[in-house]
Amino acid sequence: MYDEAKATAFYLAYLGFEIDWESRFSPTSPLYMQIHLGDAILHLNGHAKEDAPISEVNIPVLGLQEYCDYLNAKGADYPEAVAVDPRYQGRNTDLNLWDPFGNYLVFCSQTTEVRDK
């Protein structure tokens, strides 16, 4: 994360993660923080620059369609959250999102959740 405001808006306000702890070497140093959503834990590193390599993170979630509905109800300026069937098995098991820094987040369900048509 190279922009704290964008990270806070996306991960905390939009996705619903909560802060576990924050750290800075000095008051003007970049932020390093640990956040969680359920049992999923992420570390966001403010020392990263715009040309840093991107990451792909799989985040297990129960009630994937409900989570999509929760995100869409916020009316935030992000693409619509839609559960998809990436393996073409008749199961909408994944919600794929890009964070503001180009990291790829896959919220995945291990249960069968059918999307209303």
PDB file of N, CA and C in Angstrom, residues 52-104:
ATOM      1  N   ALA A  52       6.094  -1.865  -6.945  1.00  0.00           N
ATOM      2  CA  ALA A  52       6.265  -3.097  -6.172  1.00  0.00           C
ATOM      3  C   ALA A  52       5.501  -4.237  -6.831  1.00  0.00           C
ATOM      4  N   PRO A  53       5.990  -5.466  -6.685  1.00  0.00           N
ATOM      5  CA  PRO A  53       5.257  -6.604  -7.263  1.00  0.00           C
ATOM      6  C   PRO A  53       3.871  -6.732  -6.624  1.00  0.00           C
ATOM      7  N   ILE A  54       2.920  -7.184  -7.415  1.00  0.00           N
ATOM      8  CA  ILE A  54       1.566  -7.374  -6.885  1.00  0.00           C
ATOM      9  C   ILE A  54       1.475  -8.737  -6.212  1.00  0.00           C
ATOM     10  N   SER A  55       0.445  -8.900  -5.425  1.00  0.00           N
ATOM     11  CA  SER A  55       0.206 -10.159  -4.727  1.00  0.00           C
ATOM     12  C   SER A  55      -1.176 -10.690  -5.087  1.00  0.00           C
ATOM     13  N   GLU A  56      -1.330 -11.994  -4.946  1.00  0.00           N
ATOM     14  CA  GLU A  56      -2.650 -12.609  -5.020  1.00  0.00           C
ATOM     15  C   GLU A  56      -2.908 -13.274  -3.681  1.00  0.00           C
ATOM     16  N   VAL A  57      -4.055 -12.977  -3.094  1.00  0.00           N
ATOM     17  CA  VAL A  57      -4.391 -13.489  -1.771  1.00  0.00           C
ATOM     18  C   VAL A  57      -5.737 -14.190  -1.843  1.00  0.00           C
ATOM     19  N   ASN A  58      -5.806 -15.407  -1.322  1.00  0.00           N
ATOM     20  CA  ASN A  58      -7.063 -16.134  -1.202  1.00  0.00           C
ATOM     21  C   ASN A  58      -7.570 -15.970   0.216  1.00  0.00           C
ATOM     22  N   ILE A  59      -8.822 -15.505   0.339  1.00  0.00           N
ATOM     23  CA  ILE A  59      -9.415 -15.225   1.638  1.00  0.00           C
ATOM     24  C   ILE A  59     -10.674 -16.077   1.777  1.00  0.00           C
ATOM     25  N   PRO A  60     -10.669 -17.084   2.664  1.00  0.00           N
ATOM     26  CA  PRO A  60     -11.861 -17.909   2.829  1.00  0.00           C
ATOM     27  C   PRO A  60     -12.978 -17.103   3.480  1.00  0.00           C
ATOM     28  N   VAL A  61     -14.208 -17.320   3.000  1.00  0.00           N
ATOM     29  CA  VAL A  61     -15.360 -16.604   3.545  1.00  0.00           C
ATOM     30  C   VAL A  61     -16.570 -17.537   3.554  1.00  0.00           C
ATOM     31  N   LEU A  62     -17.343 -17.452   4.631  1.00  0.00           N
ATOM     32  CA  LEU A  62     -18.619 -18.168   4.692  1.00  0.00           C
ATOM     33  C   LEU A  62     -19.709 -17.192   4.285  1.00  0.00           C
ATOM     34  N   GLY A  63     -20.678 -17.663   3.527  1.00  0.00           N
ATOM     35  CA  GLY A  63     -21.750 -16.782   3.083  1.00  0.00           C
ATOM     36  C   GLY A  63     -21.267 -15.802   2.032  1.00  0.00           C
ATOM     37  N   LEU A  64     -20.678 -16.326   0.978  1.00  0.00           N
ATOM     38  CA  LEU A  64     -20.092 -15.481  -0.063  1.00  0.00           C
ATOM     39  C   LEU A  64     -21.120 -14.556  -0.701  1.00  0.00           C
ATOM     40  N   GLN A  65     -22.292 -15.063  -1.033  1.00  0.00           N
ATOM     41  CA  GLN A  65     -23.301 -14.201  -1.662  1.00  0.00           C
ATOM     42  C   GLN A  65     -23.743 -13.103  -0.705  1.00  0.00           C
ATOM     43  N   GLU A  66     -23.875 -13.423   0.570  1.00  0.00           N
ATOM     44  CA  GLU A  66     -24.237 -12.406   1.560  1.00  0.00           C
ATOM     45  C   GLU A  66     -23.148 -11.342   1.663  1.00  0.00           C
ATOM     46  N   TYR A  67     -21.894 -11.760   1.560  1.00  0.00           N
ATOM     47  CA  TYR A  67     -20.787 -10.806   1.595  1.00  0.00           C
ATOM     48  C   TYR A  67     -20.842  -9.890   0.363  1.00  0.00           C
ATOM     49  N   CYS A  68     -21.124 -10.451  -0.802  1.00  0.00           N
ATOM     50  CA  CYS A  68     -21.291  -9.637  -2.018  1.00  0.00           C
ATOM     51  C   CYS A  68     -22.424  -8.630  -1.818  1.00  0.00           C
ATOM     52  N   ASP A  69     -23.541  -9.080  -1.281  1.00  0.00           N
ATOM     53  CA  ASP A  69     -24.676  -8.186  -1.033  1.00  0.00           C
ATOM     54  C   ASP A  69     -24.297  -7.070  -0.063  1.00  0.00           C
ATOM     55  N   TYR A  70     -23.547  -7.416   0.975  1.00  0.00           N
ATOM     56  CA  TYR A  70     -23.072  -6.443   1.968  1.00  0.00           C
ATOM     57  C   TYR A  70     -22.214  -5.368   1.293  1.00  0.00           C
ATOM     58  N   LEU A  71     -21.292  -5.794   0.433  1.00  0.00           N
ATOM     59  CA  LEU A  71     -20.427  -4.831  -0.258  1.00  0.00           C
ATOM     60  C   LEU A  71     -21.230  -3.951  -1.211  1.00  0.00           C
ATOM     61  N   ASN A  72     -22.126  -4.553  -1.981  1.00  0.00           N
ATOM     62  CA  ASN A  72     -22.904  -3.786  -2.956  1.00  0.00           C
ATOM     63  C   ASN A  72     -23.853  -2.799  -2.281  1.00  0.00           C
ATOM     64  N   ALA A  73     -24.371  -3.148  -1.110  1.00  0.00           N
ATOM     65  CA  ALA A  73     -25.287  -2.266  -0.393  1.00  0.00           C
ATOM     66  C   ALA A  73     -24.601  -0.979   0.065  1.00  0.00           C
ATOM     67  N   LYS A  74     -23.285  -1.000   0.149  1.00  0.00           N
ATOM     68  CA  LYS A  74     -22.549   0.192   0.578  1.00  0.00           C
ATOM     69  C   LYS A  74     -22.586   1.293  -0.476  1.00  0.00           C
ATOM     70  N   GLY A  75     -22.849   0.930  -1.730  1.00  0.00           N
ATOM     71  CA  GLY A  75     -22.889   1.918  -2.799  1.00  0.00           C
ATOM     72  C   GLY A  75     -21.551   2.604  -3.013  1.00  0.00           C
ATOM     73  N   ALA A  76     -20.480   1.935  -2.675  1.00  0.00           N
ATOM     74  CA  ALA A  76     -19.129   2.504  -2.813  1.00  0.00           C
ATOM     75  C   ALA A  76     -18.736   2.579  -4.286  1.00  0.00           C
ATOM     76  N   ASP A  77     -17.762   3.392  -4.557  1.00  0.00           N
ATOM     77  CA  ASP A  77     -17.295   3.603  -5.925  1.00  0.00           C
ATOM     78  C   ASP A  77     -16.274   2.530  -6.328  1.00  0.00           C
ATOM     79  N   TYR A  78     -16.700   1.279  -6.222  1.00  0.00           N
ATOM     80  CA  TYR A  78     -15.887   0.134  -6.639  1.00  0.00           C
ATOM     81  C   TYR A  78     -16.764  -0.714  -7.560  1.00  0.00           C
ATOM     82  N   PRO A  79     -16.153  -1.578  -8.375  1.00  0.00           N
ATOM     83  CA  PRO A  79     -16.972  -2.440  -9.242  1.00  0.00           C
ATOM     84  C   PRO A  79     -17.924  -3.304  -8.420  1.00  0.00           C
ATOM     85  N   GLU A  80     -19.036  -3.704  -9.048  1.00  0.00           N
ATOM     86  CA  GLU A  80     -20.016  -4.548  -8.376  1.00  0.00           C
ATOM     87  C   GLU A  80     -19.359  -5.840  -7.903  1.00  0.00           C
ATOM     88  N   ALA A  81     -19.680  -6.246  -6.683  1.00  0.00           N
ATOM     89  CA  ALA A  81     -19.181  -7.506  -6.135  1.00  0.00           C
ATOM     90  C   ALA A  81     -20.087  -8.634  -6.620  1.00  0.00           C
ATOM     91  N   VAL A  82     -19.520  -9.558  -7.387  1.00  0.00           N
ATOM     92  CA  VAL A  82     -20.294 -10.646  -7.979  1.00  0.00           C
ATOM     93  C   VAL A  82     -19.574 -11.964  -7.720  1.00  0.00           C
ATOM     94  N   ALA A  83     -20.297 -12.929  -7.155  1.00  0.00           N
ATOM     95  CA  ALA A  83     -19.751 -14.270  -6.975  1.00  0.00           C
ATOM     96  C   ALA A  83     -19.739 -14.960  -8.342  1.00  0.00           C
ATOM     97  N   VAL A  84     -18.629 -15.615  -8.662  1.00  0.00           N
ATOM     98  CA  VAL A  84     -18.466 -16.247  -9.971  1.00  0.00           C
ATOM     99  C   VAL A  84     -18.116 -17.723  -9.816  1.00  0.00           C
ATOM    100  N   ASP A  85     -18.205 -18.422 -10.929  1.00  0.00           N
ATOM    101  CA  ASP A  85     -17.928 -19.860 -11.011  1.00  0.00           C
ATOM    102  C   ASP A  85     -16.674 -20.045 -11.880  1.00  0.00           C
ATOM    103  N   PRO A  86     -15.478 -19.825 -11.323  1.00  0.00           N
ATOM    104  CA  PRO A  86     -14.267 -19.833 -12.145  1.00  0.00           C
ATOM    105  C   PRO A  86     -13.886 -21.197 -12.700  1.00  0.00           C
ATOM    106  N   ARG A  87     -14.386 -22.257 -12.103  1.00  0.00           N
ATOM    107  CA  ARG A  87     -14.025 -23.607 -12.565  1.00  0.00           C
ATOM    108  C   ARG A  87     -15.150 -24.255 -13.372  1.00  0.00           C
ATOM    109  N   TYR A  88     -16.199 -23.478 -13.662  1.00  0.00           N
ATOM    110  CA  TYR A  88     -17.323 -23.948 -14.475  1.00  0.00           C
ATOM    111  C   TYR A  88     -17.898 -25.257 -13.951  1.00  0.00           C
ATOM    112  N   GLN A  89     -18.143 -25.301 -12.628  1.00  0.00           N
ATOM    113  CA  GLN A  89     -18.698 -26.491 -12.000  1.00  0.00           C
ATOM    114  C   GLN A  89     -20.099 -26.243 -11.465  1.00  0.00           C
ATOM    115  N   GLY A  90     -20.731 -25.146 -11.884  1.00  0.00           N
ATOM    116  CA  GLY A  90     -22.058 -24.836 -11.401  1.00  0.00           C
ATOM    117  C   GLY A  90     -22.076 -24.321  -9.976  1.00  0.00           C
ATOM    118  N   ARG A  91     -20.951 -23.802  -9.524  1.00  0.00           N
ATOM    119  CA  ARG A  91     -20.828 -23.297  -8.159  1.00  0.00           C
ATOM    120  C   ARG A  91     -20.195 -21.909  -8.176  1.00  0.00           C
ATOM    121  N   ASN A  92     -20.912 -20.920  -7.656  1.00  0.00           N
ATOM    122  CA  ASN A  92     -20.353 -19.569  -7.537  1.00  0.00           C
ATOM    123  C   ASN A  92     -19.548 -19.505  -6.249  1.00  0.00           C
ATOM    124  N   THR A  93     -18.266 -19.739  -6.373  1.00  0.00           N
ATOM    125  CA  THR A  93     -17.418 -19.899  -5.192  1.00  0.00           C
ATOM    126  C   THR A  93     -16.425 -18.768  -4.972  1.00  0.00           C
ATOM    127  N   ASP A  94     -16.265 -17.866  -5.920  1.00  0.00           N
ATOM    128  CA  ASP A  94     -15.220 -16.857  -5.804  1.00  0.00           C
ATOM    129  C   ASP A  94     -15.753 -15.449  -6.032  1.00  0.00           C
ATOM    130  N   LEU A  95     -15.215 -14.507  -5.288  1.00  0.00           N
ATOM    131  CA  LEU A  95     -15.400 -13.082  -5.519  1.00  0.00           C
ATOM    132  C   LEU A  95     -14.010 -12.537  -5.766  1.00  0.00           C
ATOM    133  N   ASN A  96     -13.754 -12.055  -6.969  1.00  0.00           N
ATOM    134  CA  ASN A  96     -12.436 -11.593  -7.367  1.00  0.00           C
ATOM    135  C   ASN A  96     -12.405 -10.070  -7.413  1.00  0.00           C
ATOM    136  N   LEU A  97     -11.498  -9.471  -6.656  1.00  0.00           N
ATOM    137  CA  LEU A  97     -11.376  -8.015  -6.585  1.00  0.00           C
ATOM    138  C   LEU A  97      -9.918  -7.594  -6.713  1.00  0.00           C
ATOM    139  N   TRP A  98      -9.710  -6.441  -7.305  1.00  0.00           N
ATOM    140  CA  TRP A  98      -8.391  -5.802  -7.329  1.00  0.00           C
ATOM    141  C   TRP A  98      -8.403  -4.690  -6.296  1.00  0.00           C
ATOM    142  N   ASP A  99      -7.385  -4.620  -5.464  1.00  0.00           N
ATOM    143  CA  ASP A  99      -7.321  -3.501  -4.526  1.00  0.00           C
ATOM    144  C   ASP A  99      -6.768  -2.274  -5.250  1.00  0.00           C
ATOM    145  N   PRO A 100      -6.760  -1.106  -4.626  1.00  0.00           N
ATOM    146  CA  PRO A 100      -6.298   0.113  -5.308  1.00  0.00           C
ATOM    147  C   PRO A 100      -4.826   0.078  -5.723  1.00  0.00           C
ATOM    148  N   PHE A 101      -4.074  -0.934  -5.288  1.00  0.00           N
ATOM    149  CA  PHE A 101      -2.647  -1.007  -5.565  1.00  0.00           C
ATOM    150  C   PHE A 101      -2.298  -2.119  -6.546  1.00  0.00           C
ATOM    151  N   GLY A 102      -3.320  -2.759  -7.121  1.00  0.00           N
ATOM    152  CA  GLY A 102      -3.095  -3.800  -8.114  1.00  0.00           C
ATOM    153  C   GLY A 102      -2.989  -5.198  -7.544  1.00  0.00           C
ATOM    154  N   ASN A 103      -3.209  -5.368  -6.241  1.00  0.00           N
ATOM    155  CA  ASN A 103      -3.185  -6.704  -5.649  1.00  0.00           C
ATOM    156  C   ASN A 103      -4.523  -7.383  -5.915  1.00  0.00           C
ATOM    157  N   TYR A 104      -4.467  -8.675  -6.143  1.00  0.00           N
ATOM    158  CA  TYR A 104      -5.634  -9.461  -6.525  1.00  0.00           C
ATOM    159  C   TYR A 104      -6.141 -10.231  -5.313  1.00  0.00           C
TER     160      TYR A 104
END
